[in-house]
Coordinates of C-alpha atoms in Angstrom, one line a residue:
M23 CA 6.7 -24.1 -4.2
F24 CA 10.7 -25.4 -5.5
E25 CA 8.8 -28.3 -7.5
L26 CA 12.1 -29.4 -9.5
A27 CA 13.0 -31.4 -12.0
F28 CA 16.7 -32.4 -12.8
L29 CA 19.0 -29.6 -12.3
G30 CA 22.5 -31.1 -13.2
A31 CA 25.5 -31.6 -11.1
L32 CA 25.7 -29.6 -7.7
L33 CA 28.1 -26.7 -8.2
F34 CA 30.5 -25.3 -6.0
S35 CA 31.0 -21.3 -6.3
T36 CA 34.5 -20.4 -6.9
T37 CA 34.6 -17.2 -5.4
V38 CA 33.6 -17.6 -2.2
R39 CA 34.7 -14.5 -0.1
L40 CA 35.0 -14.6 3.7
T41 CA 33.7 -17.9 4.5
F42 CA 32.6 -18.9 7.9
S43 CA 32.8 -15.4 9.0
H44 CA 30.1 -13.4 10.9
G45 CA 28.0 -10.2 8.3
T46 CA 28.3 -7.2 9.3
G47 CA 26.0 -4.3 8.7
Y48 CA 23.1 -5.5 8.3
K49 CA 20.6 -2.6 9.1
H50 CA 17.3 -4.3 8.3
S51 CA 15.4 -8.2 8.8
A52 CA 12.2 -10.2 9.1
V53 CA 11.4 -13.7 10.1
L54 CA 9.9 -15.5 7.4
D55 CA 7.9 -18.2 9.0
A56 CA 5.8 -18.5 12.0
N57 CA 8.1 -20.7 14.0
G58 CA 10.9 -18.9 13.8
K59 CA 13.2 -20.7 11.4
Y60 CA 13.7 -18.9 8.9
R61 CA 15.1 -15.5 9.5
I62 CA 16.7 -12.9 6.8
K63 CA 18.7 -9.7 7.3
W64 CA 19.5 -7.4 4.4
K65 CA 21.5 -4.2 3.2
F66 CA 21.4 -2.4 0.6
D67 CA 23.7 0.7 -1.5
D68 CA 22.7 2.5 -4.8
K69 CA 23.4 -0.4 -6.8
T70 CA 23.7 -3.9 -5.0
V71 CA 21.7 -5.8 -2.3
T72 CA 23.1 -8.4 0.0
F73 CA 21.0 -10.9 2.3
E74 CA 21.8 -13.0 5.0
L75 CA 20.0 -16.2 5.6
E76 CA 19.9 -17.9 9.2
V77 CA 17.9 -21.0 8.8
E78 CA 17.4 -24.3 11.1
T79 CA 18.2 -26.7 8.8
T80 CA 21.4 -28.7 7.9
G81 CA 20.4 -28.9 4.5
Y82 CA 19.8 -26.3 1.2
V83 CA 17.9 -23.3 1.7
G84 CA 15.9 -21.5 -0.9
F85 CA 15.4 -17.8 -1.4
G86 CA 12.9 -16.2 -4.1
L87 CA 11.4 -13.0 -5.5
S88 CA 7.9 -12.9 -7.0
S89 CA 5.4 -10.5 -8.2
N90 CA 2.6 -12.2 -6.8
G91 CA 4.1 -14.8 -4.1
A92 CA 3.5 -17.9 -6.6
M93 CA 6.6 -20.1 -7.7
A94 CA 5.7 -19.4 -11.7
L95 CA 7.8 -17.1 -13.1
S96 CA 10.0 -16.4 -9.5
D97 CA 13.4 -15.6 -9.7
I98 CA 14.9 -18.0 -7.2
V99 CA 18.2 -18.9 -5.4
I100 CA 19.5 -22.5 -3.8
G101 CA 22.0 -22.8 -2.1
G102 CA 23.6 -24.1 1.3
V103 CA 27.0 -26.0 3.4
S104 CA 27.9 -29.3 2.1
N105 CA 31.2 -30.8 3.5
G106 CA 32.3 -27.6 4.9
R107 CA 32.1 -25.8 1.6
P108 CA 29.4 -23.4 0.7
Y109 CA 27.5 -23.6 -2.7
L110 CA 24.8 -21.3 -4.3
Q111 CA 22.9 -21.4 -7.7
D112 CA 20.5 -19.3 -9.5
Y113 CA 17.4 -20.4 -11.1
F114 CA 14.2 -19.1 -12.7
A115 CA 10.8 -20.7 -13.0
D116 CA 8.9 -21.1 -16.0
P117 CA 5.2 -20.4 -16.4
T118 CA 4.3 -23.9 -14.8
R119 CA 6.9 -23.6 -11.8
K120 CA 9.7 -25.8 -13.2
V121 CA 12.8 -24.7 -12.3
H122 CA 15.5 -23.9 -14.5
R123 CA 19.5 -23.0 -13.8
D124 CA 19.6 -19.6 -15.0
P125 CA 22.5 -19.4 -17.8
Q126 CA 23.2 -16.0 -16.2
Q127 CA 24.1 -16.5 -12.8
S128 CA 23.8 -13.2 -11.3
Y129 CA 23.7 -13.9 -7.2
R130 CA 27.4 -13.8 -5.7
L131 CA 28.0 -16.3 -2.6
E132 CA 29.6 -14.1 0.0
Y133 CA 30.0 -16.7 2.9
G134 CA 28.4 -19.4 4.2
R135 CA 29.0 -21.6 8.0
E136 CA 27.0 -24.5 9.4
N137 CA 26.9 -25.5 12.7
T138 CA 24.8 -29.0 14.1
T139 CA 21.6 -27.0 13.9
H140 CA 21.6 -24.4 11.3
T141 CA 22.6 -22.8 8.3
V142 CA 24.1 -18.9 7.3
L143 CA 24.4 -18.3 4.1
A144 CA 24.8 -14.8 2.2
F145 CA 24.6 -13.4 -0.7
S146 CA 24.9 -10.2 -3.3
R147 CA 22.6 -9.4 -6.0
D148 CA 22.6 -6.0 -8.2
H149 CA 19.1 -4.3 -8.5
S150 CA 19.3 -4.7 -12.2
T151 CA 20.7 -7.6 -13.8
C152 CA 19.4 -7.1 -17.2
D153 CA 18.3 -10.8 -16.9
P154 CA 14.9 -11.5 -18.1
N155 CA 15.0 -14.2 -16.0
D156 CA 15.8 -12.1 -13.2
K157 CA 13.4 -10.1 -11.1
E158 CA 14.5 -6.4 -10.9
I159 CA 14.4 -5.2 -7.2
S160 CA 13.0 -1.7 -6.8
A161 CA 10.9 0.3 -4.6
S162 CA 8.0 -1.5 -5.0
T163 CA 6.4 -4.2 -2.5
V164 CA 8.0 -7.7 -3.3
R165 CA 7.2 -10.9 -2.3
V166 CA 9.7 -13.0 -1.2
I167 CA 9.4 -16.8 -1.4
W168 CA 11.6 -19.5 0.9
A169 CA 11.8 -22.7 1.6
Y170 CA 14.7 -25.2 3.0
H171 CA 15.5 -28.8 3.0
E172 CA 17.0 -31.2 5.9
Q173 CA 19.2 -32.6 3.0
D174 CA 21.7 -30.7 0.7
V175 CA 21.5 -30.4 -3.0
G176 CA 22.8 -33.7 -4.5
P177 CA 23.8 -34.3 -8.2
S178 CA 19.6 -35.0 -9.3
G179 CA 19.2 -31.6 -7.6
P180 CA 17.4 -30.2 -4.8
M181 CA 15.0 -32.6 -3.1
Y182 CA 11.6 -31.6 -2.4
H183 CA 10.5 -29.5 0.3
G184 CA 7.6 -30.4 1.7
V185 CA 5.8 -28.2 4.2
N186 CA 9.1 -26.2 4.5
R187 CA 7.7 -23.2 2.2
G188 CA 6.1 -20.0 2.3
R189 CA 5.9 -16.5 1.0
K190 CA 6.3 -13.2 2.8
S191 CA 6.0 -9.3 0.9
L192 CA 8.9 -6.9 2.1
R193 CA 10.3 -3.4 0.8
L194 CA 13.6 -4.5 0.2
L195 CA 14.7 -0.8 -0.8
N196 CA 12.6 1.0 1.7
P197 CA 11.6 -0.8 4.6
G198 CA 11.3 2.5 6.8
S199 CA 13.7 4.4 9.0
S200 CA 16.3 2.7 11.1
D201 CA 19.0 5.2 11.1
A202 CA 18.0 7.6 13.4
S203 CA 17.0 6.7 17.2
A204 CA 15.4 9.2 20.1
P205 CA 17.5 11.0 22.1
P206 CA 18.0 8.8 25.7
S207 CA 16.3 11.5 27.2
A208 CA 13.2 11.6 25.5
A209 CA 9.8 10.7 27.0
F210 CA 7.5 7.9 25.6
F211 CA 4.2 6.4 25.7
D212 CA 2.6 3.5 25.0
L213 CA 0.1 2.5 22.4
Q214 CA -0.7 -1.1 23.5
N215 CA -3.0 -4.3 23.3
V216 CA -3.3 -6.1 26.6
H217 CA -3.4 -9.8 26.2
V218 CA -5.6 -9.9 22.9
L219 CA -6.9 -13.5 22.2
V220 CA -6.2 -13.7 18.7
P221 CA -8.7 -15.9 16.7
S222 CA -7.6 -18.9 15.5
K223 CA -7.5 -18.1 12.0
D224 CA -5.7 -16.8 8.8
T225 CA -6.2 -12.8 9.1
T226 CA -7.5 -10.8 12.1
Y227 CA -7.9 -7.0 12.3
W228 CA -7.8 -6.0 15.6
C229 CA -8.9 -2.2 16.5
Q230 CA -9.1 -0.4 19.8
I231 CA -9.3 3.6 20.7
F232 CA -6.5 5.5 22.6
R233 CA -6.2 8.9 24.3
I234 CA -3.1 10.8 23.8
P235 CA -1.5 11.5 27.0
E236 CA -2.5 15.1 28.3
V237 CA 0.6 17.2 28.0
Q238 CA 0.4 20.9 30.0
T239 CA 2.4 22.7 26.8
K240 CA 2.7 21.6 23.1
H241 CA 5.5 18.9 22.5
H242 CA 6.7 16.7 19.1
I243 CA 6.2 13.3 18.8
I244 CA 9.8 12.4 16.9
R245 CA 9.8 8.6 16.8
I246 CA 7.2 5.9 16.6
E247 CA 8.3 2.0 16.9
P248 CA 6.7 -1.1 17.1
L249 CA 6.6 -2.9 20.3
I250 CA 5.7 -6.5 19.3
Q251 CA 6.0 -8.9 21.9
K252 CA 8.4 -11.2 21.8
G253 CA 7.7 -14.8 19.7
H254 CA 5.3 -13.0 17.7
E255 CA 7.3 -11.3 15.6
N256 CA 5.6 -12.6 12.2
L257 CA 2.3 -13.1 14.2
V258 CA 1.7 -9.1 13.8
H259 CA 1.9 -8.1 10.7
H260 CA 1.1 -4.7 10.2
I261 CA 0.2 -1.5 12.5
L262 CA -2.0 1.7 11.2
L263 CA -2.8 4.6 14.0
Y264 CA -5.4 6.7 12.8
Q265 CA -6.7 10.1 14.2
C266 CA -10.5 10.1 15.7
D267 CA -12.8 12.5 16.4
S268 CA -11.7 14.7 19.3
S269 CA -15.4 14.6 21.3
L270 CA -15.3 10.7 21.8
N271 CA -15.0 10.6 25.8
K272 CA -13.7 8.5 28.6
S273 CA -16.5 5.1 27.4
D274 CA -14.9 5.2 24.1
L275 CA -12.1 4.0 25.6
D276 CA -10.4 0.3 25.9
M277 CA -13.2 -0.9 23.8
G278 CA -11.0 -3.6 22.0
H279 CA -13.0 -5.4 19.0
E280 CA -12.5 -7.2 15.7
C281 CA -12.2 -4.4 13.0
F282 CA -15.1 -4.4 10.5
H283 CA -17.4 -6.6 12.7
P284 CA -21.3 -6.0 12.6
N285 CA -20.9 -5.3 16.4
M286 CA -17.8 -2.9 16.4
P287 CA -18.2 0.1 17.9
D288 CA -19.9 3.1 16.0
S289 CA -16.6 5.4 17.6
F290 CA -14.8 3.3 15.3
L291 CA -16.3 5.0 12.7
T292 CA -14.7 8.4 13.3
C293 CA -11.4 7.4 13.4
E294 CA -10.5 8.4 9.5
T295 CA -6.9 9.8 8.7
V296 CA -4.0 7.7 8.9
V297 CA -1.2 9.4 11.2
F298 CA 1.0 6.2 11.0
A299 CA 1.6 2.7 9.7
W300 CA 4.3 0.4 10.4
A301 CA 4.4 -2.8 8.7
I302 CA 6.8 -6.0 8.8
G303 CA 10.7 -5.5 8.1
G304 CA 10.0 -2.1 8.9
E305 CA 12.2 -0.8 12.4
G306 CA 10.2 2.2 13.4
F307 CA 9.4 5.5 11.7
S308 CA 11.5 9.1 12.7
Y309 CA 10.8 12.4 11.2
P310 CA 13.0 14.6 10.1
S311 CA 14.7 16.5 12.5
H312 CA 13.4 19.5 11.8
V313 CA 10.1 17.8 11.9
G314 CA 7.4 16.5 14.6
L315 CA 4.1 15.4 15.0
S316 CA 2.6 18.5 16.7
I317 CA 0.3 17.1 20.6
G318 CA -1.2 19.6 23.3
T319 CA -2.8 21.7 21.5
S320 CA -6.2 22.4 20.3
I321 CA -6.1 20.9 16.8
D322 CA -4.1 18.3 17.7
P323 CA -4.9 14.3 18.0
V324 CA -6.7 13.5 21.1
Y325 CA -8.1 10.2 20.9
V326 CA -6.1 7.7 18.0
L327 CA -7.5 3.9 16.7
M328 CA -5.0 1.6 16.5
E329 CA -5.2 -1.2 14.2
V330 CA -3.3 -4.2 14.4
H331 CA -3.3 -7.0 11.3
Y332 CA -2.5 -10.8 12.8
D333 CA -1.3 -12.9 10.0
N334 CA -1.7 -16.9 12.1
P335 CA -1.9 -19.0 9.0
A336 CA -1.1 -21.8 10.9
L337 CA -4.7 -21.2 12.7
Q338 CA -2.8 -21.0 16.0
Q339 CA -5.0 -21.4 19.1
G340 CA -4.7 -19.8 22.2
L341 CA -1.8 -17.0 21.5
L342 CA -2.6 -13.7 23.7
D343 CA -1.5 -10.8 22.2
S344 CA 0.3 -7.2 23.8
S345 CA 1.8 -5.9 20.6
G346 CA 1.5 -1.9 20.1
L347 CA 3.4 1.3 19.5
R348 CA 5.7 3.2 21.3
L349 CA 5.6 7.0 20.7
F350 CA 8.6 9.5 21.7
Y351 CA 8.0 12.9 22.2
T352 CA 9.8 15.9 23.5
P353 CA 8.8 19.6 24.8
K354 CA 12.0 20.8 22.6
L355 CA 10.0 21.9 19.7
R356 CA 11.3 21.8 16.1
Q357 CA 10.9 24.3 13.3
Y358 CA 7.8 23.1 11.6
D359 CA 4.5 20.8 12.5
A360 CA 4.3 17.4 10.3
G361 CA 0.6 17.7 8.7
V362 CA -1.4 14.4 6.9
I363 CA -3.0 15.5 3.7
E364 CA -5.7 12.5 2.3
T365 CA -5.6 12.6 -1.4
G366 CA -7.1 10.0 -4.2
V367 CA -10.7 8.9 -4.7
W368 CA -13.6 10.2 -2.5
V369 CA -14.6 6.9 -0.7
S370 CA -18.1 6.7 -1.9
L371 CA -20.5 4.2 -3.8
Y372 CA -19.9 6.4 -6.8
H373 CA -16.5 4.9 -7.1
M374 CA -17.6 1.6 -8.6
L375 CA -15.1 -1.0 -10.1
P376 CA -17.0 -3.6 -12.8
P377 CA -16.2 -7.1 -12.5
G378 CA -14.1 -9.7 -14.2
M379 CA -12.0 -7.0 -15.2
Q380 CA -7.7 -7.5 -15.2
D381 CA -6.5 -4.1 -15.4
Y382 CA -9.7 -1.4 -14.1
V383 CA -7.8 2.2 -13.7
T384 CA -9.0 4.7 -11.3
E385 CA -8.2 8.1 -10.7
G386 CA -8.5 10.9 -7.6
H387 CA -7.4 14.1 -8.7
C388 CA -6.3 16.3 -5.7
T389 CA -6.6 19.4 -8.1
R390 CA -4.8 22.6 -8.5
E391 CA -7.8 24.5 -7.8
C392 CA -7.9 23.1 -4.4
L393 CA -4.3 23.4 -3.8
Q394 CA -4.3 27.0 -4.8
E395 CA -6.9 27.9 -2.6
S396 CA -5.4 26.1 0.4
L397 CA -2.0 26.8 0.1
E398 CA -2.1 30.5 -1.1
H399 CA -4.4 31.2 2.4
E400 CA -2.0 29.9 4.6
R401 CA 1.7 29.1 2.8
P402 CA 1.9 30.8 -0.9
G403 CA 5.3 29.4 -0.8
G404 CA 3.9 25.7 -0.5
V405 CA 4.7 22.4 1.5
R406 CA 7.3 20.0 1.4
V407 CA 6.5 16.3 1.2
F408 CA 8.7 13.5 3.3
A409 CA 6.8 10.5 3.0
V410 CA 3.6 9.0 1.4
L411 CA 1.7 6.1 2.4
L412 CA -0.4 4.3 -0.3
H413 CA -3.5 2.8 0.2
A414 CA -6.2 0.4 -1.5
H415 CA -8.0 -2.8 -0.6
L416 CA -7.7 -6.7 -1.7
A417 CA -8.4 -6.0 -5.7
G418 CA -5.7 -3.2 -5.6
R419 CA -2.6 -4.1 -7.9
S420 CA -0.4 -1.1 -8.0
I421 CA -0.7 2.4 -6.8
R422 CA 1.4 5.8 -8.0
T423 CA 0.8 9.0 -7.0
R424 CA 1.8 11.6 -10.0
H425 CA 3.2 15.1 -9.5
F426 CA 2.3 17.9 -12.4
R427 CA 3.5 21.4 -12.1
D428 CA 1.9 24.1 -14.4
Q429 CA 0.5 21.2 -16.4
E430 CA 4.1 19.5 -16.9
E431 CA 4.5 16.1 -15.4
L432 CA 7.6 15.2 -12.6
K433 CA 8.8 12.4 -11.5
P434 CA 5.6 10.1 -9.1
L435 CA 5.8 11.1 -5.8
A436 CA 5.5 7.3 -5.0
Y437 CA 4.5 4.2 -6.3
D438 CA 4.3 0.3 -5.6
N439 CA 3.8 -1.3 -8.7
E440 CA 3.4 -4.6 -7.0
F441 CA 1.1 -3.4 -3.7
D442 CA -0.1 -6.2 -1.4
F443 CA -3.1 -4.9 0.8
N444 CA -1.6 -6.7 3.6
F445 CA 1.6 -4.5 3.6
Q446 CA 1.4 -1.0 3.7
E447 CA 3.8 1.9 5.5
F448 CA 5.0 4.9 5.1
I449 CA 7.5 5.3 2.2
H450 CA 10.2 7.2 2.8
L451 CA 11.4 9.9 0.0
N452 CA 14.8 9.8 -0.9
E453 CA 14.4 14.0 -0.9
E454 CA 11.9 16.1 0.6
R455 CA 9.3 17.2 -2.7
P456 CA 7.8 20.9 -2.9
L457 CA 4.3 20.7 -3.6
L458 CA 2.9 24.4 -4.6
P459 CA -0.3 26.5 -6.0
S460 CA 0.5 25.3 -9.2
D461 CA 0.4 22.0 -8.5
N462 CA -1.7 19.2 -8.9
L463 CA -2.0 15.4 -8.1
I464 CA -3.4 11.9 -9.5
T465 CA -3.6 8.9 -7.4
E466 CA -3.9 6.3 -10.0
C467 CA -4.9 2.8 -8.8
K468 CA -5.3 -0.4 -10.9
Y469 CA -7.3 -3.2 -9.5
N470 CA -8.2 -6.6 -10.8
T471 CA -11.3 -7.8 -10.4
K472 CA -11.3 -11.2 -12.1
D473 CA -12.6 -13.5 -9.8
R474 CA -16.0 -11.2 -9.3
V475 CA -19.2 -11.4 -10.4
N476 CA -20.7 -8.0 -9.1
M477 CA -19.6 -4.9 -8.9
T478 CA -17.4 -3.5 -6.2
W479 CA -18.2 -0.7 -4.3
G480 CA -15.8 2.0 -2.6
G481 CA -16.4 2.2 0.7
L482 CA -14.9 0.8 3.9
S483 CA -15.0 -3.1 4.0
T484 CA -12.1 -4.9 2.5
R485 CA -14.1 -6.4 0.1
D486 CA -15.2 -3.0 -0.5
E487 CA -11.9 -0.4 -2.5
M488 CA -10.3 2.9 -2.1
C489 CA -7.6 4.7 -3.5
L490 CA -5.9 7.3 -1.4
S491 CA -2.6 8.4 -0.8
Y492 CA -1.5 9.8 2.2
L493 CA 1.2 12.8 2.6
L494 CA 3.2 13.0 5.4
Y495 CA 4.2 17.2 4.8
Y496 CA 5.5 20.2 6.5
P497 CA 4.6 22.7 7.6
R498 CA 1.1 22.3 8.7
I499 CA -1.6 24.0 7.5
N500 CA -5.5 23.4 7.1
L501 CA -6.1 20.8 4.6
A502 CA -7.4 17.5 5.5
R503 CA -8.5 16.0 2.3
C504 CA -7.7 16.9 -1.3
E505 CA -9.8 14.6 -3.4
S506 CA -12.2 13.9 -6.1
L507 CA -15.4 11.7 -7.5
P508 CA -16.4 10.8 -10.9
E509 CA -20.0 12.5 -11.0
I510 CA -22.6 9.5 -11.5
N511 CA -25.0 10.9 -13.8
G512 CA -22.7 9.5 -16.3
Q513 CA -22.1 6.5 -15.0
L514 CA -25.7 5.8 -14.4
K515 CA -25.8 6.7 -18.1
F516 CA -23.2 4.2 -19.9
I517 CA -25.9 1.6 -18.4
G518 CA -29.1 3.2 -19.6
V519 CA -30.6 5.1 -17.2
K520 CA -32.9 7.7 -17.5
E521 CA -34.8 9.2 -14.4
I522 CA -34.3 8.3 -10.8
Q523 CA -37.2 8.3 -8.6
L524 CA -38.0 11.9 -6.2
P525 CA -37.9 13.1 -3.4
V526 CA -34.8 11.1 -2.7
T527 CA -36.1 9.5 0.2
T528 CA -33.7 6.2 0.3
W529 CA -29.8 5.1 -0.1
P530 CA -28.9 4.2 -2.5
F531 CA -31.3 6.0 -4.2
V532 CA -34.2 4.2 -6.4
I533 CA -34.3 4.1 -10.4
K534 CA -37.6 4.9 -12.0
S535 CA -37.0 4.2 -16.0
P536 CA -36.1 2.4 -18.1
K537 CA -38.1 -0.3 -16.8
R538 CA -35.6 -2.9 -16.5
Y539 CA -34.0 -1.1 -14.0
S540 CA -37.4 0.3 -12.4
N541 CA -37.8 0.4 -8.7
L542 CA -34.3 -1.2 -8.1
S543 CA -31.0 0.9 -6.4
F544 CA -28.5 2.0 -8.7
T545 CA -26.7 0.2 -7.1
E546 CA -28.7 -3.3 -8.0
A547 CA -29.4 -2.0 -11.3
M548 CA -25.3 -1.3 -12.2
D549 CA -25.1 -4.9 -10.9
K550 CA -28.0 -6.3 -12.9
F551 CA -26.5 -5.0 -16.5
R552 CA -24.7 -7.3 -18.3
W553 CA -20.9 -6.7 -17.7
S554 CA -18.4 -8.0 -20.4
K555 CA -14.7 -7.2 -20.7
K556 CA -14.9 -4.8 -23.6
R557 CA -18.2 -3.3 -21.7
G558 CA -15.9 -2.7 -18.7
K559 CA -13.2 -1.0 -20.5
A560 CA -15.7 1.4 -22.5
F561 CA -16.9 2.3 -19.0
N562 CA -13.2 3.2 -17.9
D563 CA -12.9 4.7 -20.6
V564 CA -16.1 6.8 -20.0
V565 CA -15.5 7.0 -16.3
L566 CA -12.0 8.5 -16.7
Q567 CA -13.1 11.1 -19.0
L568 CA -16.2 12.3 -16.7
P569 CA -16.3 15.8 -14.9
M570 CA -15.7 15.1 -11.4
N571 CA -16.6 16.4 -8.1
V572 CA -14.2 18.4 -5.4
R573 CA -13.4 17.2 -2.2
C574 CA -11.1 19.9 -0.3
S575 CA -12.2 20.0 3.5
K576 CA -10.5 21.6 6.6
W577 CA -9.3 19.6 9.6
D578 CA -12.0 21.1 11.7
R579 CA -14.7 19.5 9.2
D580 CA -15.5 22.8 7.8
E581 CA -14.5 23.2 3.7
W582 CA -12.4 25.1 1.3
S583 CA -14.9 26.9 -1.4
I584 CA -13.7 25.1 -3.8
Q585 CA -15.6 21.8 -1.9
G586 CA -18.5 20.2 -3.8
M587 CA -17.9 22.0 -7.6
I588 CA -17.6 20.1 -10.3
V589 CA -14.9 20.4 -12.5
S590 CA -13.5 18.5 -15.8
P591 CA -10.1 16.2 -15.2
P592 CA -7.1 17.9 -16.5
E593 CA -5.9 16.3 -19.9
V594 CA -2.9 14.3 -19.4
P595 CA -1.3 11.5 -21.0
R596 CA -2.6 7.5 -19.7
T597 CA 0.7 6.2 -19.2
S598 CA 4.2 8.0 -18.2
R599 CA 7.6 7.7 -19.6
P600 CA 9.4 5.0 -17.8
S601 CA 12.5 6.3 -15.9
P602 CA 15.8 4.9 -17.9
T603 CA 17.5 1.6 -16.2
P604 CA 21.1 0.5 -16.6
C605 CA 19.6 -1.8 -19.1
S606 CA 18.1 0.7 -21.4
S607 CA 21.6 1.2 -23.3
R608 CA 21.6 -2.6 -24.1
S609 CA 18.3 -2.4 -25.8
K610 CA 18.1 1.2 -26.8
S611 CA 16.9 0.5 -30.4
S612 CA 14.1 -2.0 -29.0
S613 CA 13.0 0.6 -26.4
S614 CA 12.8 3.5 -29.0
S615 CA 10.2 1.2 -31.2
S616 CA 9.0 -0.1 -27.9
S617 CA 8.2 3.6 -26.9
S618 CA 7.2 4.6 -30.2
S619 CA 4.7 1.6 -30.7
S620 CA 3.5 2.6 -27.1
S621 CA 3.2 6.5 -27.4
S622 CA 1.4 5.7 -30.6
S623 CA -1.3 3.4 -28.9
S624 CA -1.5 5.6 -25.9
S625 CA -2.7 8.6 -28.5
S626 CA -4.9 5.8 -29.9
S627 CA -6.5 5.2 -26.8
S628 CA -6.7 8.6 -25.7
S629 CA -8.4 9.2 -28.7
S630 CA -10.9 6.7 -28.7
S631 CA -11.7 7.3 -24.8
S632 CA -12.2 11.1 -26.0
S633 CA -14.6 10.4 -28.6
S634 CA -16.4 7.6 -26.6
S635 CA -17.3 9.7 -23.8
S636 CA -20.0 12.2 -24.4
S637 CA -21.0 15.6 -22.9
P638 CA -23.8 15.8 -20.4
P639 CA -27.2 16.6 -21.8
S640 CA -27.9 20.1 -21.8
S641 CA -31.8 20.0 -21.1
S642 CA -33.1 21.6 -17.8
A643 CA -34.3 17.8 -16.4
T644 CA -30.7 16.2 -17.1
T645 CA -29.2 19.4 -15.3
A646 CA -31.6 19.2 -12.5
L647 CA -30.5 15.3 -12.2
T648 CA -27.0 16.0 -12.0
A649 CA -26.9 18.5 -9.4
L650 CA -29.7 16.7 -7.1
L651 CA -27.4 13.7 -7.6
S652 CA -24.4 15.9 -6.8
S653 CA -25.6 16.7 -3.9
I654 CA -26.6 13.4 -2.9
C655 CA -23.0 12.5 -3.3
L656 CA -21.8 14.9 -0.9
L657 CA -24.1 14.0 1.9
S658 CA -24.3 10.3 1.6
S659 CA -20.1 10.3 1.5
S660 CA -19.8 12.1 4.4
A661 CA -21.5 8.5 5.8
Q662 CA -19.1 6.5 4.7
L663 CA -15.5 8.1 5.2
W664 CA -13.4 5.4 7.4
P665 CA -10.6 5.1 5.1
T666 CA -9.0 1.7 6.9
L667 CA -7.5 -1.4 5.9

């Protein structure tokens, strides 16, 4: 990490404030290392973030912000306390990981203190500094990198930190809801693992099904908090809670098992929809004061699956964990029941990503037709979204939920430009967002498959992919999923498939012609196709223009009438206008030029995409094939739906 060349003479800050005093008002905290030696606290307002580091060393401490967790191109600050005086310097790393002192010192030393074992250092920085060497602090996930050494920075620069380094993903400006707490009189129940033996490997996902306690009348869950076993604050990386099929029985309880394992119980596959997510750095989740998660009625969760991600990079052995969640509930009902809508790409093998792609874009549509039918039936005035969980797997790099009303694009409902599969939790909206019958949503995911040699398929495994947005909203309506899937015929046509074997007796179905694909499943045929970056980009352009199969389903596994219909994707720009930043005015002419160029490029790209995709042939044979494949889509996809990490 902090591999440093000569950095010049040690400079002490002349703007020290509150030296040796104790910081107050820090609402958020996280342990960054496996042994609890490096702790961070932070607080923020609409302009500034203030950090306090507490590290078990009397030497220097290093802290940085990185897009991908690597040292290269990171934004770094190094400081400590030497001879009773705190010091701090702003640095940046170039593409070769060489570290340089930043000409623009954007970090402000607040205070520092030291005893015989620990150093405490506090500093602040604006969200946006207009310094190209600084990383903007936004609502997206950020990889925090850290290091420390037993000696302070000397005249020749910091000494190499050795193994005292690491990284951790945090969401600094949206770390979770911590302002509200449950009333002292609120009842609670715990969903808690009991002495789970954590495997001696880097990453483990552990799953267990629990039954929600029976209540005689309707109650509202109003807050959910993590119960992290003391000393395991850095071991338990995140916890997700899924609603399961209510027809499970007692034999399915207390069945803890490693998730995604070949011997995983079949009952786990019925747990489809995320109802809660917590990740390291989050303090808990409070529903808005007028909203609660209903339990105790016939349509409420009965069984839930708790998934715990254990992060054990040190490969420690013999760890027994009893972490979990505490759910506070009350018979004093709030005005509205909370609901969850799953939007994005219908989980299916028909969602496919070519190998070797730096940026591949997938779009999942929550169509106007689906929202119009479901909302006008129950809630013509619409519903209000208050939190969003963005979800993809290992190839995911960024996700955003685009929001349109009467074909006009609004501000994104949620986004994460630096998505981290191992760090997922609900993003609280600063303001509740109405979702109306005239609206439609597009969940846009960008993937990197550069290191893969075969196709990546939509599916349940972490090596498969998903592109989903879970919307927490109120009041609850009977809409569970609002999704889409590009029709398969156009995707097969791209690689030259002409005919499939009929009748369809196997899944994945088998290709009949041309000869080079004969007797291969469609997944094998896709893998056999000679992919290149150019062909992958052309395939991406085609898929984004293909007609799509609509999923519009209810909670009880029933369907709205729009379900299964084939519709065309709405014509929308592939890029949104960037939000203005404090730096925009400093480079207005440059930004205008760039925007104009981008607009021209986008228009050209859109035109190219439109011309490269062709309408499905009108022959009766091809029409029949399309209908058949659409039917297969409806049948096969329903057996693959466990949106999980």
